[in-house]
Short mmCIF file of C-alpha atoms in Angstrom, two decimals:
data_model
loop_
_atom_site.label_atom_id
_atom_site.label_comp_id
_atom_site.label_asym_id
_atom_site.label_seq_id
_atom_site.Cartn_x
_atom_site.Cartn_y
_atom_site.Cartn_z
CA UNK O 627 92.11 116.27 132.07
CA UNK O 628 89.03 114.10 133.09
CA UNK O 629 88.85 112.80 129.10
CA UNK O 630 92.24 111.46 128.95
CA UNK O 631 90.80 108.12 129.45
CA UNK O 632 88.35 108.76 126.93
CA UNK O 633 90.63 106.23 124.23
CA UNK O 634 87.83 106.68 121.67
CA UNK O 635 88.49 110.58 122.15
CA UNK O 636 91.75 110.41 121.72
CA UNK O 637 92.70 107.33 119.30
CA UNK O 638 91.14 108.44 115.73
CA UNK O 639 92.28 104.83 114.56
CA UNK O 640 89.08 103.31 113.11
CA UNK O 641 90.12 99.96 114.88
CA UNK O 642 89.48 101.16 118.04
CA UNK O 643 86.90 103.09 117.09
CA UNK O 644 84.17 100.85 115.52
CA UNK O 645 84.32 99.04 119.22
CA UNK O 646 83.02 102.34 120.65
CA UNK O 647 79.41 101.01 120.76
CA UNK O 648 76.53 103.42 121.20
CA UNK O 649 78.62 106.27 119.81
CA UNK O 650 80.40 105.11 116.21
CA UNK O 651 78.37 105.11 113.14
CA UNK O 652 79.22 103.25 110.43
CA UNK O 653 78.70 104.59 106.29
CA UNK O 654 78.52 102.54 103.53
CA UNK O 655 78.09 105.35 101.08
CA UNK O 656 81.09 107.17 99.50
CA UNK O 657 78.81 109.98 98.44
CA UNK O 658 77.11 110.81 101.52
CA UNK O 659 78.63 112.44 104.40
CA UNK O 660 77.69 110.42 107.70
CA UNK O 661 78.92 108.11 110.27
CA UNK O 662 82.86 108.64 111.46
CA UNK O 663 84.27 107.46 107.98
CA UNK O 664 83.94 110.00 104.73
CA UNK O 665 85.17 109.99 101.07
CA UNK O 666 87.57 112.53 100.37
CA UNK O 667 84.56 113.29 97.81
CA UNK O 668 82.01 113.33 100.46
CA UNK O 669 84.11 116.27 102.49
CA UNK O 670 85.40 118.08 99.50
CA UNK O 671 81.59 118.73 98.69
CA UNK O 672 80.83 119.60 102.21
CA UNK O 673 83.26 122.20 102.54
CA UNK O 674 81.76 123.64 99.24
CA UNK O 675 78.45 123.74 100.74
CA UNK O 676 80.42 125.82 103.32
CA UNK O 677 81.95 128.21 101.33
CA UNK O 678 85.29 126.89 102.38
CA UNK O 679 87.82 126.75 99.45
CA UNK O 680 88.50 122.69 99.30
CA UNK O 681 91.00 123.18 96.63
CA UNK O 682 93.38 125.72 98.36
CA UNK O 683 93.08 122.24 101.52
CA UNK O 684 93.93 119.81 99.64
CA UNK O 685 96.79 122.15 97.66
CA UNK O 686 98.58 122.10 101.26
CA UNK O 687 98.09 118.27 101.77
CA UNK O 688 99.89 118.03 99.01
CA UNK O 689 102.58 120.63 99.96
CA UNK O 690 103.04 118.74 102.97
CA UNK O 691 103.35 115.19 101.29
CA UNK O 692 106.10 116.19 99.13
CA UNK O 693 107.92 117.61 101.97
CA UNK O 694 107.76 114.64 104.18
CA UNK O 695 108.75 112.41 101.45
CA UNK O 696 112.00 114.77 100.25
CA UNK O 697 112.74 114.73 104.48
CA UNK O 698 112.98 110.63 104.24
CA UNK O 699 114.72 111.20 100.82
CA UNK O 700 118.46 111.31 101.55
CA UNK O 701 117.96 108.11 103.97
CA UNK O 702 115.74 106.17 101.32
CA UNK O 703 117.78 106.71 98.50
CA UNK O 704 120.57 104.64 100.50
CA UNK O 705 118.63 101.89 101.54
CA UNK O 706 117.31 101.38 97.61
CA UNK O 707 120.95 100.99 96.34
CA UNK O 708 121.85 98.43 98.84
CA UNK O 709 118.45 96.32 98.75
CA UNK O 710 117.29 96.86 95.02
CA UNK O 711 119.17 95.80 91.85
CA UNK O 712 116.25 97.11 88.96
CA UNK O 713 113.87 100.22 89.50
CA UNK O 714 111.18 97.94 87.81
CA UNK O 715 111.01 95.77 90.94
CA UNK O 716 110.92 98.63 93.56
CA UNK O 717 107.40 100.25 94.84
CA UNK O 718 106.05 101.56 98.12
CA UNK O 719 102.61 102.24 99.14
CA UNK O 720 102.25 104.71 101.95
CA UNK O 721 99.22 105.82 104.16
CA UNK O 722 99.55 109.49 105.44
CA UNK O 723 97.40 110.40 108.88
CA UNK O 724 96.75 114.31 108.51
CA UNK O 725 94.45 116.41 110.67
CA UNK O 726 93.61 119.60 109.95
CA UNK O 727 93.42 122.58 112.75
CA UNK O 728 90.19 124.92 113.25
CA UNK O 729 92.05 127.04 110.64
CA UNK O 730 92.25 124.11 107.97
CA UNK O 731 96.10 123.67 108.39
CA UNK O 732 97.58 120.28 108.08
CA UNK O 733 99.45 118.62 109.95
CA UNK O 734 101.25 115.52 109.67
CA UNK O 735 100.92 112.83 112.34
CA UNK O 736 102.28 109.87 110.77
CA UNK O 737 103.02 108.00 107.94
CA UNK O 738 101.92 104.24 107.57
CA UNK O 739 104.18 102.00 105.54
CA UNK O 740 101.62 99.49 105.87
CA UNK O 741 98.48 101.02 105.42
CA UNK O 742 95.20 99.16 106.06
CA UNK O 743 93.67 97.55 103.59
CA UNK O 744 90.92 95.64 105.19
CA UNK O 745 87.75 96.68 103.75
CA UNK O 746 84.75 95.99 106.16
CA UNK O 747 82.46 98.10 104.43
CA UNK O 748 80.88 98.72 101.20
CA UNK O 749 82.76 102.02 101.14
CA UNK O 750 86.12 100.59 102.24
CA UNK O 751 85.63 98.30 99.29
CA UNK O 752 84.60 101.28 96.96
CA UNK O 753 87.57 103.19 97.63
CA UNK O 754 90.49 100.50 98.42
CA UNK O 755 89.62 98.23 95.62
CA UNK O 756 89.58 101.13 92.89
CA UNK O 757 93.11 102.19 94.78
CA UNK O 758 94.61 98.59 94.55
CA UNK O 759 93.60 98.27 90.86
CA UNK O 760 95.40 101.66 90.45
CA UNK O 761 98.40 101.01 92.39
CA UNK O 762 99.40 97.77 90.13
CA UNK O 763 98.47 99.58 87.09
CA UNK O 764 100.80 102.35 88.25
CA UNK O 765 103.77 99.35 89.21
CA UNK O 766 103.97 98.80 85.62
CA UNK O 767 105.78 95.56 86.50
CA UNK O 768 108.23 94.78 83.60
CA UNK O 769 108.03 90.72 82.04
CA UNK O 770 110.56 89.89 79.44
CA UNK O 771 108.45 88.47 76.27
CA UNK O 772 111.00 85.70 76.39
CA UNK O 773 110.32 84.82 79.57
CA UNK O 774 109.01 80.92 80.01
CA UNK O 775 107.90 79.92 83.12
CA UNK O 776 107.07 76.33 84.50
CA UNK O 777 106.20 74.33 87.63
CA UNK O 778 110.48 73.49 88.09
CA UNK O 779 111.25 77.14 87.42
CA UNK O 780 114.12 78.12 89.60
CA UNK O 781 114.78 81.19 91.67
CA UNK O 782 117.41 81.98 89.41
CA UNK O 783 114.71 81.96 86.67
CA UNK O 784 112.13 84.11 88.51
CA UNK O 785 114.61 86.52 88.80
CA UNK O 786 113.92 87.58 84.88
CA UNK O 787 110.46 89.52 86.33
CA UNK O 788 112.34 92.18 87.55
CA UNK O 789 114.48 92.87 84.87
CA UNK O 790 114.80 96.32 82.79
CA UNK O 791 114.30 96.01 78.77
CA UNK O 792 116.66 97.68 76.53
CA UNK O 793 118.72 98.71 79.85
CA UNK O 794 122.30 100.37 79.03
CA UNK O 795 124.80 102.15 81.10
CA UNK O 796 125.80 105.70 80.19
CA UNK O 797 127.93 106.95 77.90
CA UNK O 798 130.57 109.57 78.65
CA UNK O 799 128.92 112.32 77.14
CA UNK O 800 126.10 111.71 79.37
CA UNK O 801 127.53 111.22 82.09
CA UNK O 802 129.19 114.70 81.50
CA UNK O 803 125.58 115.65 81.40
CA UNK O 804 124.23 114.56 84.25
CA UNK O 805 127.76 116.36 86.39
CA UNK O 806 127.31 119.67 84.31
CA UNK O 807 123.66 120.25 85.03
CA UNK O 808 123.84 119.20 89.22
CA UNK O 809 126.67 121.19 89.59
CA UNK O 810 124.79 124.45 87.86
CA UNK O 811 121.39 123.86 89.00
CA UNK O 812 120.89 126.94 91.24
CA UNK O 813 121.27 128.79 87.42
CA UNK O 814 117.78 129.04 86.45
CA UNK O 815 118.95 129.85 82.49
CA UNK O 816 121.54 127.05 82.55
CA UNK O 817 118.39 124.81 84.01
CA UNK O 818 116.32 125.71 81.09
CA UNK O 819 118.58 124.22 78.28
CA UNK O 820 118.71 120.88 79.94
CA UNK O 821 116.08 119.62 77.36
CA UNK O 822 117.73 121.38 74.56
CA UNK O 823 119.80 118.09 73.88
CA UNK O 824 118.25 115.03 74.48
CA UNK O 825 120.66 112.06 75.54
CA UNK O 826 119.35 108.28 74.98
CA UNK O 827 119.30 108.21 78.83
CA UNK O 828 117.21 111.08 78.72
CA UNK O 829 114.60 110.08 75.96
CA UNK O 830 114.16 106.32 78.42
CA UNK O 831 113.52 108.48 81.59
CA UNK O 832 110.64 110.81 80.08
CA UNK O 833 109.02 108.14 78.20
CA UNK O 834 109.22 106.09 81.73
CA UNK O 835 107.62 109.21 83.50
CA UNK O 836 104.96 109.73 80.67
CA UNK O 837 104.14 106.10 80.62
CA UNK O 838 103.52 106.11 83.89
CA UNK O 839 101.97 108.87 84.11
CA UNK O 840 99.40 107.63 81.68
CA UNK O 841 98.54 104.97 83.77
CA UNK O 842 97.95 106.52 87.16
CA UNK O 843 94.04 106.15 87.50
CA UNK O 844 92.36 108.39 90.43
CA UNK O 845 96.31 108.85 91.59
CA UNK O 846 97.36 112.18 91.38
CA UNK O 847 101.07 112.92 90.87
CA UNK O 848 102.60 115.36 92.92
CA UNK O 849 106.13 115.03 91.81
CA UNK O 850 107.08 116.49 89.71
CA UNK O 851 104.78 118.82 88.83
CA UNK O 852 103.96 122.59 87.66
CA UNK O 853 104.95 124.03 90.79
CA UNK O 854 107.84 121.60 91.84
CA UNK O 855 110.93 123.69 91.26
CA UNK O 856 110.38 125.10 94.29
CA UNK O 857 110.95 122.11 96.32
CA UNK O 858 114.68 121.35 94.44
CA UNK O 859 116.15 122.92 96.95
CA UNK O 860 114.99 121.24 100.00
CA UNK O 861 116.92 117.71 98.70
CA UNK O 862 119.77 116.90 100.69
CA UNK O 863 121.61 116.48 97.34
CA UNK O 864 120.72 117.42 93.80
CA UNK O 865 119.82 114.96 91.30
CA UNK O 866 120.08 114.73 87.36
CA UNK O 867 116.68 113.59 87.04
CA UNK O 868 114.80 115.60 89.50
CA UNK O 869 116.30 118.65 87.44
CA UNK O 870 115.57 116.38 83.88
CA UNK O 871 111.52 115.94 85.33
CA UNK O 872 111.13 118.96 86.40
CA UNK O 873 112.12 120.68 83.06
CA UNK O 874 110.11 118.79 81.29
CA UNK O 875 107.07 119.16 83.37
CA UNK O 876 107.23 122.48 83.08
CA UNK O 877 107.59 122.69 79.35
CA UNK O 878 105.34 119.95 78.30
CA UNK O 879 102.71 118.77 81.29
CA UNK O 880 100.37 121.89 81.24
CA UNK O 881 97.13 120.57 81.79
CA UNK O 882 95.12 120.87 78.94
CA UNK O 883 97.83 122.48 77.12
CA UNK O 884 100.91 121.02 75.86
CA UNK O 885 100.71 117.69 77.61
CA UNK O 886 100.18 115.81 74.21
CA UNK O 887 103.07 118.02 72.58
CA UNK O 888 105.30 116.40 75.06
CA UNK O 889 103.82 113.30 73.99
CA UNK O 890 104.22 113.61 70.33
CA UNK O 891 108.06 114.53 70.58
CA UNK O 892 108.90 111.26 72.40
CA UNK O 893 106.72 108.99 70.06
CA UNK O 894 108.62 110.83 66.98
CA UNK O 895 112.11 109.96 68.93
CA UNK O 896 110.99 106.65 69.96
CA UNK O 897 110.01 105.52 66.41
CA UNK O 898 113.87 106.56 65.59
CA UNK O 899 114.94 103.99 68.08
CA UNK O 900 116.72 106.66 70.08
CA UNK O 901 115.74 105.37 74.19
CA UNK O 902 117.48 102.12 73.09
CA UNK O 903 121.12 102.50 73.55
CA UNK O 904 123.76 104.73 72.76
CA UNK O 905 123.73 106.90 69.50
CA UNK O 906 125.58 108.16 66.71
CA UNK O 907 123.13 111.19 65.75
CA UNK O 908 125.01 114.47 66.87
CA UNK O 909 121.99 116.14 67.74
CA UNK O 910 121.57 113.77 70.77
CA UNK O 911 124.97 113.64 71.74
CA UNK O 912 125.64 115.95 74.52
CA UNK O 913 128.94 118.46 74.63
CA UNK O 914 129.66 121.03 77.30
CA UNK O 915 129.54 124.77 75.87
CA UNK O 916 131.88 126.79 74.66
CA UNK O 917 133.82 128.26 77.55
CA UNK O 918 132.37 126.80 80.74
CA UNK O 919 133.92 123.99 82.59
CA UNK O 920 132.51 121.53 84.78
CA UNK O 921 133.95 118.94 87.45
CA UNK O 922 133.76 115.57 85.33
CA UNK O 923 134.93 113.65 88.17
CA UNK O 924 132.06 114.63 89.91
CA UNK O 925 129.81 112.41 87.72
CA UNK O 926 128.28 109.71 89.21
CA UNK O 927 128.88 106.36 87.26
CA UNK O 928 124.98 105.91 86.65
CA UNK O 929 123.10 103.21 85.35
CA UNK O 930 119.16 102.61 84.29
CA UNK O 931 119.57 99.05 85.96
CA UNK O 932 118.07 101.11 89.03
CA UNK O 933 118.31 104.64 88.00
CA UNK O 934 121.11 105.56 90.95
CA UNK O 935 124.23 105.52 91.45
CA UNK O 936 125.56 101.94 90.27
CA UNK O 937 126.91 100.09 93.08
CA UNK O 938 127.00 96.36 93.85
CA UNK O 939 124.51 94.49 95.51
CA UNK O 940 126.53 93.40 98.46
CA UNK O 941 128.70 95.85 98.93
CA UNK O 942 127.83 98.69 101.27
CA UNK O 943 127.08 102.31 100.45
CA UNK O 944 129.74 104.27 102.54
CA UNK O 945 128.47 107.85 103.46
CA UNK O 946 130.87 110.55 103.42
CA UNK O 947 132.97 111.44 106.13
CA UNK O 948 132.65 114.71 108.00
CA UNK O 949 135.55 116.30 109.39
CA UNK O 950 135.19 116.93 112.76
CA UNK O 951 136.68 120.67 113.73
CA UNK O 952 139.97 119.63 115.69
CA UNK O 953 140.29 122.38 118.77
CA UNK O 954 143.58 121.07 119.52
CA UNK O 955 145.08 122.38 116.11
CA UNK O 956 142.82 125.61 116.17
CA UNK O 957 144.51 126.24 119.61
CA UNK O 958 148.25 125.42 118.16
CA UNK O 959 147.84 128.29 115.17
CA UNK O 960 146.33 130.40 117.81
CA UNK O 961 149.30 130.10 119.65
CA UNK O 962 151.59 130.39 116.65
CA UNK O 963 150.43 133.31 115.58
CA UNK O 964 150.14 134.82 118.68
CA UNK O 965 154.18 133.76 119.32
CA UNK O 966 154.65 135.55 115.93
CA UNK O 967 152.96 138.86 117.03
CA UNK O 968 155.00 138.54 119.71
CA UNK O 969 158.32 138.62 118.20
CA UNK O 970 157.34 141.12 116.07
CA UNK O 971 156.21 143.85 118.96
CA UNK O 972 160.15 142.94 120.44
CA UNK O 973 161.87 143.77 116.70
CA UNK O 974 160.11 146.61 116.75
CA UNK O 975 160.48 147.76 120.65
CA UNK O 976 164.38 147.16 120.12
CA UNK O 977 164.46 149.29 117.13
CA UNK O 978 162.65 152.45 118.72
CA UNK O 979 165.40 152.39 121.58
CA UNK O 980 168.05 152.26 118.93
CA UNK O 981 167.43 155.34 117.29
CA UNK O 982 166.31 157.09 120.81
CA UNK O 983 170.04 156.32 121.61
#
């Protein structure tokens, strides 16, 4: 109790921290692990000098990432149709405090949506500035080639940065798609034939992810990835492409193995012009099979203009309704049914002294 004054004991934030004077230390080497500021490639070597197994540590920061972001999912997902009309113009960068216990478990203790990037230090500077580069590599921001900019340019001009090339809505058959496949996701065979027939829509999506991909620097994805079917059913609410990644990362994205197989069949499809609209070809036209049904009117009416459900920009996003449990007319059938019980035990009373007469 006599340290909970101690603020430098008990605020980790390196702002109130390098004030501490006599105690902090600062380090201006990513490689070396001194001071009260390490790389993550500083501490992932000293817990190998320590026999402790860094991978298996940083496996369950990840674990706990992904969770934390599908928690905020449901919530974030709404705010992005109201605010943002293209996909293109729509990236976060998040800062994630995690301690780990004298057992090496993480735990979350907040996440920053407007992580520091002051860099005081040479290794602030070695780390931040090879994570901004990466970060606007990774934005991908989209420019039409057309686009001609001058000193008079107009809002309504500037609005061209953020629009999608080659963007078209979906056709019915894949919207039909996108319905069949949420509505049978928990069938892991049904799952499986998801890339079997490859939509326009779909071709755009994992040429998106792979480009991206591509482009990620010291970023590592965790989303999808080889082991990400097992968070599908922590989401609030299933999505087509979750299902569509997912899939594909599975198939195609083993490390080392197939990754530039996966590669090779979209370059082959791109070069037939397939991601940019709707097609003709059969074999990418999508039709339910034989003898199964699906809800059609269950199909959202997508569009690649942000990837969501299509919705105007002003217009709210209603959330559905829940029916609240009335007690009043739980109470009335109670009592109906008990009045017809009773009726029934008279009939029958009546009839027994009857025939005793």
């Amino acid at each position: 109790m006599k340290s909970l004054s101690n603020k430098f004991m008990h605020l980790t934030n390196y702002s109130i921290n390098k004030k501490n004077e006599g105690a902090y230390q600062a380090n201006s080497d990513e490689t070396v692990c001194q001071g009260h500021k390490w790389s993550l490639k500083a501490l992932w070597g000293y817990m190998k000098r320590m026999n402790i197994n860094h991978v298996h540590v940083w496996e369950t920061i990840k674990d706990l990432v992904v969770k934390a972001i599908i928690a905020s999912d449901s919530a974030v997902n709404t705010m992005v149709k109201q605010n943002v009309r293209k996909r293109s113009c729509c990236h976060e960068l998040f800062g994630f405090d995690v301690m780990l216990d004298e057992t090496l478990k993480p735990w979350l203790l907040e996440v920053n949506i407007s992580p520091s990037l002051h860099s005081t230090s040479q290794l602030d500077r070695n780390i931040k500035g090879q994570m901004i580069k990466d970060l606007l590599n990774l934005a991908g921001f989209c420019i039409p080639e057309n686009l001609i900019t001058t000193s008079t340019s107009s809002t309504s001009n500037m609005n061209q940065f953020v629009q999608d090339k080659a963007v078209t809505g979906l056709s019915s058959d894949e919207r039909g798609k996108h319905a069949f496949y949420v509505q049978r996701h928990l069938d892991e065979r049904t799952k499986q034939s998801i890339l079997d027939i490859l939509t326009p829509d779909d071709i755009r999506m994992l040429m998106e992810t792979e480009d991206e991909n591509s482009r990620r620097g010291c970023f590592q994805r965790v989303f999808p990835s080889m082991s990400s079917n097992k968070y599908l059913r922590f989401f609030e609410s299933q999505r087509y492409y979750n299902i569509l990644l997912d899939e594909w990362t599975r198939k195609y994205m083993r490390e080392g193995r197939s990754t530039v197989l996966g590669i090779a069949v979209l370059q082959a499809l791109g070069e037939k012009k397939l991601h940019i609209g709707a097609t003709s070809d059969p074999s990418h036209q999508w039709n339910c099979p034989q003898g199964i049904t699906y809800r059609s009117s269950s199909a959202p009416a997508l569009s690649l203009d942000h990837g969501l459900i299509k919705s105007s920009a002003s217009a709210p996003v209603l959330l559905p309704k829940i029916k609240k449990k009335s007690t009043k007319s739980h109470t009335s059938k109670m009592s109906s049914s008990s009045a017809t019980s009773s009726e029934r035990t008279r009939q029958m009373l009546r009839a027994r002294m009857k025939s005793n007469i």
